[in-house]
Amino acid sequence: MTTDQDLSVGSALPPVYTPGSVESRLYEQWVERGYFTADVGSDRPPYVIVLPPPNVTGQLHMGHALNHTLMDVLTRWRRMQGYETLWLPGMDHAGIATQNVVERELAKEGLSRHDIGREAFVERVWQWKQEYGGRILSQMRRLGDGVDWSRERFTMDDGLSAAVLTMFKRLFDDGLIYRAERIINWCPRCLTALSDIEVEHSDDEGELVSISYGPITVATTRVETMLGDTAVAVHPDDERYAHLVGADIELPLTGRRIPIVADEHVDPSFGTGAVKVTPAHDPNDFEIGQRHNLPAITVMDERGVITAPGPFEGLDRFEARPAVTAALRELGLIVAEKRPYVHAVGHCSRCDTVVEPRLSLQWFVKVESLAKAAGDAVRDGRVAIHPPEMARNYFDWVDNMHDWCISRQLWWGHRIPVWYGPDGETVVVGPDDEAPSGDGWRQDDDVLDTWFSSGLWPFSTLGWPTDTEDLKRFYPTSVLLTGYDIIFFWVARMMMFGLYAMTDRGPAGSVPFHTIALTGLVRDERGRKMSKSSGNGIDPLSWIETYGADATRFTVARGAAPGGDVSLGDEWAQASRNFVNKLWNAARFAMLNGADAHAPLPDSSALATPDRWILSRLAFTAREVDAHLHDFEFAKACDVLFHFTWDEFCDWYVELAKLPLERGGAEGAATRTVLGHVLDALLRLWHPVIPFVTDELWRTLTGGESVVVAPWPTGLVSGGERLLDVETTYPDDEKRVAQLQAVVTEVRRFRAEQGLRPGQRVPARISGIADSSLASFEDQIRSLARLQEPTADFAETAGLVVGDIRVALDLSGAIDVAKERARLQKALDVARSEVALAEQKLGNPQFTGKAPQPVIEKMRSRLAAAQADVVRLRGQLDALPPR
RNA sequence: GGGCGCGUAGCUCAGUGGAAGAGCACCCGGCUUACAACCGGGGAGUCACAGGUUCGAACCCUGUCGUGCCCACCA
């Protein structure tokens, strides 16, 4: 009954898989059927991942493709295992980035944001978001992201804005938010404060200039700041200058007199050992100024233009630098010629402008207690970091964190909820409070750092501060998966905020996630960091177009070791595409031959050796895949599946199946059933990585609803049939098949070397198959090695021996004796040196005395095998016709 | 300046104490009715270098060289 019906199932599949015709149809179906919508009322254990919200301005790049694929693998895997799975998507409003985009648009119309005013500008940004924002969301659909679209959030939507206000007020009331005049990192182009991590340091070439301040000489790379000097500092123990401490000297070009002070901060061994002190323009100097009660004189405005009265007023900082130097030189005060000096210079991470330290009034989060809690949660194991080595980076940062400057002089973002009254009152307005009104009241102009709202993401997206059902059920989240480059920006902030906001959940329940899984960066085929600026970026969308979403996903997942960087090139994607097609065709073969996934699997005693072998290998593979996914070893999970699929299932099992399928009967029926069951399980195992092709095939094979909601073959947590017997393996059958493989390979090798056409059937006599359970073993060898039954006039011209099995071949004509002799001789040499090595080892009392027993056993059998090889090869050589 | 990591086949990387591996690329032969996006066969490496520990080292230790990344308020 293999039957037209069965044939029609397989013949519905074309010989080449075309992703384009499958992907969008399936994705829409998955969403419509609600597979990705989490049920807050189910009694399954929860498995939750919040998507690191991409910027609203963003487009899907390879880094997203990598992380999204891995998150999708995890959530699909867990869903199949029986977890109530929630993967929550959303976007970040991305303060500076988005504001810049809209400002550029305005600029095309010849306008600046100041021309249209704050309200109109913010309105513009919302419009922009409406029209162009979130392109990445449709791109995520293309990739196959199984996110819960019904729970999509945006950091600026009403709920999340209320969360921001609540958090701000709570921190403020607890004294953890304060406003102060401090030196902060200032971008003179973006015209806003930046937090420490928004500053990127690079080694830039500058000039170190030594200036004589009368009795004492100082050195600086930022000459123009001397206009704001209010002291010179030396080390208290520096004898060279002890007599000068307390003295007043004249500051050149200004006519001001400034003191010489002693301060521990100064390194006497650097330069002249004397430091000019500019409290308004340098963080160290600011602190020295605090300690010595020095005035802070601001000499530059927010654009980096000199404001100090005098000849330099109005000059840009970089024009002022040579100008001031020239003026000093004219006075003969440049004592040492300026010399090139490479030093670290801070740049704005957004626009690369050189950051200017600037004294200004800003809002800060007092991080000490928050950071300590964030560190402790990892230290005491409530939150695990994968890979563990990365934890060190995390500790280094949270343990040495400075207070976090959270105010930004932007318009796009959460406006700081603080109102100032006419008499200097300060009122913080929570989400449910009335804002003060009346004359003289006005709200703070600044907005909050984007990372303030993203720090709330794991709970604000679930409804916090309202204690919603979602929040109760899905917090803490299970895994946070993101690139290691974002630990400080985001991960540490979520830790601090989560632990603080959710304290009432107790120590274990307050963490934002149980596990942090860090991924690497995406690199090109030569290991260089993939980026727009180096022009080596690969657009994942173009891969999806060319090779399909599955191939794209497999390519990135296959490269993903925990925390390891991923190298990608087109050849990788091509290979993946080829693999997907291979799987497609293996399934097509099975279906064309009536593979049956429904019939009960026959009792193992009724199965043939190849059947038991493939079931054994499948069970092993499934266990490995499970274990690797547990460890976030995506590359290894892909690898074992890949090898099982191609090397074992396709190259051997499918080939071995052809014979019984052809013969039909009970033998054929059993094979069809095993084929169906193995393929079924294989498609399920592959589904998390390559969801589209597996669903298409699985539905055709089983007639089931969708593999998305099919049970995982192993490790189920609740419900569903256990598909795979992972406990039972068949070691004897594994040995037998290994033997068969060795024989077949040896015959093929011989044939290739002798230049026989692959199609040519060679008469062969096979002997030495001892095992009676392998009734068809001989036929299988003949089938796979393209041999035929011995003819009546069979005359052996070559004999191959593998283990106990001997294959005599009649090439009905001379074989290339010289070639064969050379080959045998070479093999004999190898075997002899093998024997020598093993004998030497075993003859060494040190070895036999100290090496563990299994190693010695292994060496013994190695020796025995090599000795047997020598005997056999000598026999074969002797049997060759004389020259 | 501090910290972390890496150097294994032409390329990208597994392997972390007991016979050097995979994918891609390469060479030879094939349209063997699932798949030429395929099949069969093959070559390929002083495991960066130098010492040390060990019966035994790609693996552990020390040093050197090369290379990548992160952190950093020495003017």
mmCIF file of N, CA, C and O in Angstrom, chain A residues 716-777:
data_model
loop_
_atom_site.group_PDB
_atom_site.id
_atom_site.type_symbol
_atom_site.label_atom_id
_atom_site.label_comp_id
_atom_site.label_asym_id
_atom_site.label_seq_id
_atom_site.Cartn_x
_atom_site.Cartn_y
_atom_site.Cartn_z
ATOM 1 N N LEU A 716 10.237 17.140 27.946
ATOM 2 C CA LEU A 716 8.972 17.847 28.110
ATOM 3 C C LEU A 716 8.728 18.191 29.569
ATOM 4 O O LEU A 716 9.015 17.401 30.459
ATOM 5 N N VAL A 717 8.173 19.385 29.827
ATOM 6 C CA VAL A 717 7.853 19.704 31.214
ATOM 7 C C VAL A 717 6.399 19.423 31.534
ATOM 8 O O VAL A 717 6.049 19.207 32.673
ATOM 9 N N SER A 718 5.539 19.462 30.541
ATOM 10 C CA SER A 718 4.149 19.165 30.865
ATOM 11 C C SER A 718 3.399 18.763 29.622
ATOM 12 O O SER A 718 3.604 19.310 28.549
ATOM 13 N N GLY A 719 2.528 17.792 29.779
ATOM 14 C CA GLY A 719 1.634 17.405 28.704
ATOM 15 C C GLY A 719 2.337 16.806 27.511
ATOM 16 O O GLY A 719 3.552 16.748 27.442
ATOM 17 N N GLY A 720 1.566 16.380 26.567
ATOM 18 C CA GLY A 720 2.114 15.910 25.309
ATOM 19 C C GLY A 720 2.705 14.526 25.401
ATOM 20 O O GLY A 720 3.176 14.100 26.454
ATOM 21 N N GLU A 721 2.693 13.837 24.278
ATOM 22 C CA GLU A 721 3.290 12.500 24.279
ATOM 23 C C GLU A 721 4.804 12.638 24.218
ATOM 24 O O GLU A 721 5.315 13.575 23.631
ATOM 25 N N ARG A 722 5.460 11.708 24.842
ATOM 26 C CA ARG A 722 6.918 11.715 24.725
ATOM 27 C C ARG A 722 7.262 10.942 23.465
ATOM 28 O O ARG A 722 7.007 9.749 23.351
ATOM 29 N N LEU A 723 7.795 11.670 22.535
ATOM 30 C CA LEU A 723 7.946 11.118 21.206
ATOM 31 C C LEU A 723 9.113 10.156 21.119
ATOM 32 O O LEU A 723 9.071 9.148 20.437
ATOM 33 N N LEU A 724 10.162 10.493 21.804
ATOM 34 C CA LEU A 724 11.401 9.769 21.623
ATOM 35 C C LEU A 724 11.753 9.004 22.875
ATOM 36 O O LEU A 724 11.652 9.535 23.978
ATOM 37 N N ASP A 725 12.141 7.788 22.691
ATOM 38 C CA ASP A 725 12.677 7.069 23.823
ATOM 39 C C ASP A 725 14.170 7.346 23.877
ATOM 40 O O ASP A 725 14.958 6.724 23.181
ATOM 41 N N VAL A 726 14.521 8.329 24.701
ATOM 42 C CA VAL A 726 15.919 8.751 24.689
ATOM 43 C C VAL A 726 16.784 7.876 25.589
ATOM 44 O O VAL A 726 17.991 8.016 25.625
ATOM 45 N N GLU A 727 16.128 7.021 26.342
ATOM 46 C CA GLU A 727 16.912 6.180 27.257
ATOM 47 C C GLU A 727 17.495 4.970 26.536
ATOM 48 O O GLU A 727 18.597 4.533 26.818
ATOM 49 N N THR A 728 16.705 4.426 25.608
ATOM 50 C CA THR A 728 17.149 3.209 24.949
ATOM 51 C C THR A 728 18.068 3.513 23.776
ATOM 52 O O THR A 728 17.695 4.206 22.843
ATOM 53 N N THR A 729 19.260 2.988 23.859
ATOM 54 C CA THR A 729 20.147 3.062 22.713
ATOM 55 C C THR A 729 20.531 1.634 22.355
ATOM 56 O O THR A 729 20.309 0.711 23.136
ATOM 57 N N TYR A 730 21.077 1.489 21.186
ATOM 58 C CA TYR A 730 21.402 0.141 20.703
ATOM 59 C C TYR A 730 22.885 0.061 20.338
ATOM 60 O O TYR A 730 23.243 0.142 19.162
ATOM 61 N N PRO A 731 23.724 -0.104 21.334
ATOM 62 C CA PRO A 731 25.166 -0.080 21.085
ATOM 63 C C PRO A 731 25.611 -1.179 20.111
ATOM 64 O O PRO A 731 26.489 -0.943 19.272
ATOM 65 N N ASP A 732 24.967 -2.341 20.187
ATOM 66 C CA ASP A 732 25.370 -3.406 19.271
ATOM 67 C C ASP A 732 25.089 -3.029 17.825
ATOM 68 O O ASP A 732 25.896 -3.273 16.930
ATOM 69 N N ASP A 733 23.946 -2.416 17.623
ATOM 70 C CA ASP A 733 23.606 -2.016 16.259
ATOM 71 C C ASP A 733 24.504 -0.885 15.788
ATOM 72 O O ASP A 733 24.841 -0.794 14.607
ATOM 73 N N GLU A 734 24.907 -0.030 16.717
ATOM 74 C CA GLU A 734 25.836 1.033 16.332
ATOM 75 C C GLU A 734 27.152 0.424 15.863
ATOM 76 O O GLU A 734 27.759 0.878 14.903
ATOM 77 N N LYS A 735 27.572 -0.625 16.549
ATOM 78 C CA LYS A 735 28.822 -1.291 16.144
ATOM 79 C C LYS A 735 28.678 -1.939 14.782
ATOM 80 O O LYS A 735 29.570 -1.854 13.947
ATOM 81 N N ARG A 736 27.556 -2.613 14.584
ATOM 82 C CA ARG A 736 27.364 -3.307 13.306
ATOM 83 C C ARG A 736 27.348 -2.330 12.143
ATOM 84 O O ARG A 736 27.956 -2.563 11.109
ATOM 85 N N VAL A 737 26.640 -1.229 12.331
ATOM 86 C CA VAL A 737 26.567 -0.263 11.236
ATOM 87 C C VAL A 737 27.936 0.381 11.014
ATOM 88 O O VAL A 737 28.328 0.636 9.874
ATOM 89 N N ALA A 738 28.645 0.591 12.084
ATOM 90 C CA ALA A 738 29.996 1.144 11.927
ATOM 91 C C ALA A 738 30.841 0.203 11.083
ATOM 92 O O ALA A 738 31.628 0.636 10.228
ATOM 93 N N GLN A 739 30.655 -1.086 11.293
ATOM 94 C CA GLN A 739 31.407 -2.074 10.531
ATOM 95 C C GLN A 739 31.003 -2.017 9.058
ATOM 96 O O GLN A 739 31.851 -2.015 8.163
ATOM 97 N N LEU A 740 29.706 -1.939 8.853
ATOM 98 C CA LEU A 740 29.220 -1.849 7.481
ATOM 99 C C LEU A 740 29.772 -0.611 6.784
ATOM 100 O O LEU A 740 30.206 -0.660 5.634
ATOM 101 N N GLN A 741 29.761 0.491 7.527
ATOM 102 C CA GLN A 741 30.273 1.738 6.938
ATOM 103 C C GLN A 741 31.742 1.591 6.554
ATOM 104 O O GLN A 741 32.170 2.054 5.498
ATOM 105 N N ALA A 742 32.489 0.923 7.420
ATOM 106 C CA ALA A 742 33.918 0.770 7.156
ATOM 107 C C ALA A 742 34.133 -0.057 5.891
ATOM 108 O O ALA A 742 34.986 0.261 5.052
ATOM 109 N N VAL A 743 33.366 -1.134 5.747
ATOM 110 C CA VAL A 743 33.522 -1.981 4.561
ATOM 111 C C VAL A 743 33.154 -1.221 3.299
ATOM 112 O O VAL A 743 33.895 -1.202 2.318
ATOM 113 N N VAL A 744 32.009 -0.567 3.345
ATOM 114 C CA VAL A 744 31.535 0.150 2.166
ATOM 115 C C VAL A 744 32.533 1.239 1.771
ATOM 116 O O VAL A 744 32.859 1.415 0.596
ATOM 117 N N THR A 745 33.012 1.943 2.770
ATOM 118 C CA THR A 745 33.963 3.019 2.481
ATOM 119 C C THR A 745 35.238 2.464 1.855
ATOM 120 O O THR A 745 35.791 3.042 0.921
ATOM 121 N N GLU A 746 35.671 1.320 2.371
ATOM 122 C CA GLU A 746 36.893 0.724 1.837
ATOM 123 C C GLU A 746 36.702 0.310 0.373
ATOM 124 O O GLU A 746 37.573 0.543 -0.465
ATOM 125 N N VAL A 747 35.564 -0.274 0.070
ATOM 126 C CA VAL A 747 35.305 -0.671 -1.316
ATOM 127 C C VAL A 747 35.241 0.562 -2.214
ATOM 128 O O VAL A 747 35.815 0.599 -3.295
ATOM 129 N N ARG A 748 34.559 1.601 -1.723
ATOM 130 C CA ARG A 748 34.438 2.824 -2.530
ATOM 131 C C ARG A 748 35.809 3.441 -2.784
ATOM 132 O O ARG A 748 36.097 3.931 -3.875
ATOM 133 N N ARG A 749 36.620 3.433 -1.744
ATOM 134 C CA ARG A 749 37.940 4.006 -1.886
ATOM 135 C C ARG A 749 38.742 3.244 -2.940
ATOM 136 O O ARG A 749 39.385 3.814 -3.805
ATOM 137 N N PHE A 750 38.629 1.929 -2.846
ATOM 138 C CA PHE A 750 39.328 1.091 -3.811
ATOM 139 C C PHE A 750 38.827 1.382 -5.227
ATOM 140 O O PHE A 750 39.612 1.531 -6.155
ATOM 141 N N ARG A 751 37.546 1.468 -5.370
ATOM 142 C CA ARG A 751 36.965 1.717 -6.682
ATOM 143 C C ARG A 751 37.436 3.061 -7.239
ATOM 144 O O ARG A 751 37.789 3.165 -8.420
ATOM 145 N N ALA A 752 37.424 4.065 -6.396
ATOM 146 C CA ALA A 752 37.826 5.391 -6.854
ATOM 147 C C ALA A 752 39.282 5.369 -7.296
ATOM 148 O O ALA A 752 39.653 5.918 -8.326
ATOM 149 N N GLU A 753 40.090 4.667 -6.505
ATOM 150 C CA GLU A 753 41.507 4.651 -6.810
ATOM 151 C C GLU A 753 41.788 3.881 -8.093
ATOM 152 O O GLU A 753 42.688 4.215 -8.857
ATOM 153 N N GLN A 754 40.961 2.853 -8.300
ATOM 154 C CA GLN A 754 41.154 2.055 -9.505
ATOM 155 C C GLN A 754 40.470 2.682 -10.716
ATOM 156 O O GLN A 754 40.510 2.144 -11.811
ATOM 157 N N GLY A 755 39.838 3.794 -10.495
ATOM 158 C CA GLY A 755 39.241 4.518 -11.603
ATOM 159 C C GLY A 755 38.014 3.851 -12.182
ATOM 160 O O GLY A 755 37.709 4.002 -13.363
ATOM 161 N N LEU A 756 37.297 3.087 -11.358
ATOM 162 C CA LEU A 756 36.083 2.452 -11.853
ATOM 163 C C LEU A 756 34.967 3.484 -11.937
ATOM 164 O O LEU A 756 34.822 4.316 -11.051
ATOM 165 N N ARG A 757 34.157 3.399 -12.975
ATOM 166 C CA ARG A 757 33.025 4.295 -13.071
ATOM 167 C C ARG A 757 32.080 4.008 -11.910
ATOM 168 O O ARG A 757 31.832 2.830 -11.592
ATOM 169 N N PRO A 758 31.538 5.029 -11.296
ATOM 170 C CA PRO A 758 30.678 4.807 -10.133
ATOM 171 C C PRO A 758 29.484 3.919 -10.455
ATOM 172 O O PRO A 758 29.013 3.177 -9.610
ATOM 173 N N GLY A 759 29.014 3.976 -11.705
ATOM 174 C CA GLY A 759 27.841 3.182 -12.034
ATOM 175 C C GLY A 759 28.141 1.712 -12.292
ATOM 176 O O GLY A 759 27.239 0.887 -12.320
ATOM 177 N N GLN A 760 29.379 1.396 -12.481
ATOM 178 C CA GLN A 760 29.732 0.033 -12.894
ATOM 179 C C GLN A 760 29.565 -0.969 -11.753
ATOM 180 O O GLN A 760 30.164 -0.844 -10.698
ATOM 181 N N ARG A 761 28.740 -1.993 -12.020
ATOM 182 C CA ARG A 761 28.527 -3.024 -11.008
ATOM 183 C C ARG A 761 29.657 -4.037 -11.092
ATOM 184 O O ARG A 761 29.951 -4.567 -12.154
ATOM 185 N N VAL A 762 30.256 -4.282 -9.950
ATOM 186 C CA VAL A 762 31.384 -5.224 -9.934
ATOM 187 C C VAL A 762 30.963 -6.481 -9.177
ATOM 188 O O VAL A 762 30.432 -6.394 -8.075
ATOM 189 N N PRO A 763 31.166 -7.645 -9.787
ATOM 190 C CA PRO A 763 30.852 -8.890 -9.088
ATOM 191 C C PRO A 763 31.718 -9.030 -7.846
ATOM 192 O O PRO A 763 32.916 -8.736 -7.897
ATOM 193 N N ALA A 764 31.109 -9.428 -6.749
ATOM 194 C CA ALA A 764 31.873 -9.513 -5.506
ATOM 195 C C ALA A 764 31.355 -10.663 -4.656
ATOM 196 O O ALA A 764 30.154 -10.953 -4.623
ATOM 197 N N ARG A 765 32.275 -11.269 -3.985
ATOM 198 C CA ARG A 765 31.914 -12.316 -3.037
ATOM 199 C C ARG A 765 32.249 -11.771 -1.646
ATOM 200 O O ARG A 765 33.368 -11.308 -1.422
ATOM 201 N N ILE A 766 31.286 -11.799 -0.777
ATOM 202 C CA ILE A 766 31.498 -11.216 0.546
ATOM 203 C C ILE A 766 31.450 -12.323 1.582
ATOM 204 O O ILE A 766 30.522 -13.129 1.603
ATOM 205 N N SER A 767 32.430 -12.359 2.427
ATOM 206 C CA SER A 767 32.449 -13.408 3.442
ATOM 207 C C SER A 767 32.843 -12.829 4.794
ATOM 208 O O SER A 767 33.358 -11.709 4.870
ATOM 209 N N GLY A 768 32.584 -13.596 5.822
ATOM 210 C CA GLY A 768 33.031 -13.197 7.150
ATOM 211 C C GLY A 768 31.998 -12.458 7.961
ATOM 212 O O GLY A 768 32.275 -11.970 9.056
ATOM 213 N N ILE A 769 30.767 -12.342 7.431
ATOM 214 C CA ILE A 769 29.723 -11.699 8.218
ATOM 215 C C ILE A 769 29.175 -12.724 9.179
ATOM 216 O O ILE A 769 28.427 -13.630 8.799
ATOM 217 N N ALA A 770 29.562 -12.601 10.430
ATOM 218 C CA ALA A 770 29.254 -13.653 11.388
ATOM 219 C C ALA A 770 27.844 -13.498 11.936
ATOM 220 O O ALA A 770 27.164 -14.480 12.223
ATOM 221 N N ASP A 771 27.419 -12.257 12.050
ATOM 222 C CA ASP A 771 26.206 -11.984 12.802
ATOM 223 C C ASP A 771 24.954 -12.330 12.017
ATOM 224 O O ASP A 771 24.652 -11.742 10.979
ATOM 225 N N SER A 772 24.198 -13.267 12.511
ATOM 226 C CA SER A 772 23.031 -13.729 11.764
ATOM 227 C C SER A 772 21.908 -12.696 11.783
ATOM 228 O O SER A 772 21.008 -12.730 10.963
ATOM 229 N N SER A 773 21.975 -11.781 12.717
ATOM 230 C CA SER A 773 20.920 -10.769 12.764
ATOM 231 C C SER A 773 21.037 -9.805 11.587
ATOM 232 O O SER A 773 20.193 -8.955 11.384
ATOM 233 N N LEU A 774 22.113 -9.938 10.873
ATOM 234 C CA LEU A 774 22.313 -9.043 9.749
ATOM 235 C C LEU A 774 22.058 -9.765 8.443
ATOM 236 O O LEU A 774 22.904 -9.836 7.561
ATOM 237 N N ALA A 775 20.877 -10.313 8.333
ATOM 238 C CA ALA A 775 20.564 -11.120 7.157
ATOM 239 C C ALA A 775 20.836 -10.359 5.872
ATOM 240 O O ALA A 775 21.368 -10.902 4.910
ATOM 241 N N SER A 776 20.474 -9.096 5.852
ATOM 242 C CA SER A 776 20.588 -8.363 4.590
ATOM 243 C C SER A 776 21.889 -7.555 4.505
ATOM 244 O O SER A 776 22.047 -6.735 3.627
ATOM 245 N N PHE A 777 22.750 -7.807 5.425
ATOM 246 C CA PHE A 777 23.996 -7.044 5.486
ATOM 247 C C PHE A 777 24.738 -7.096 4.154
ATOM 248 O O PHE A 777 25.217 -6.098 3.629
#
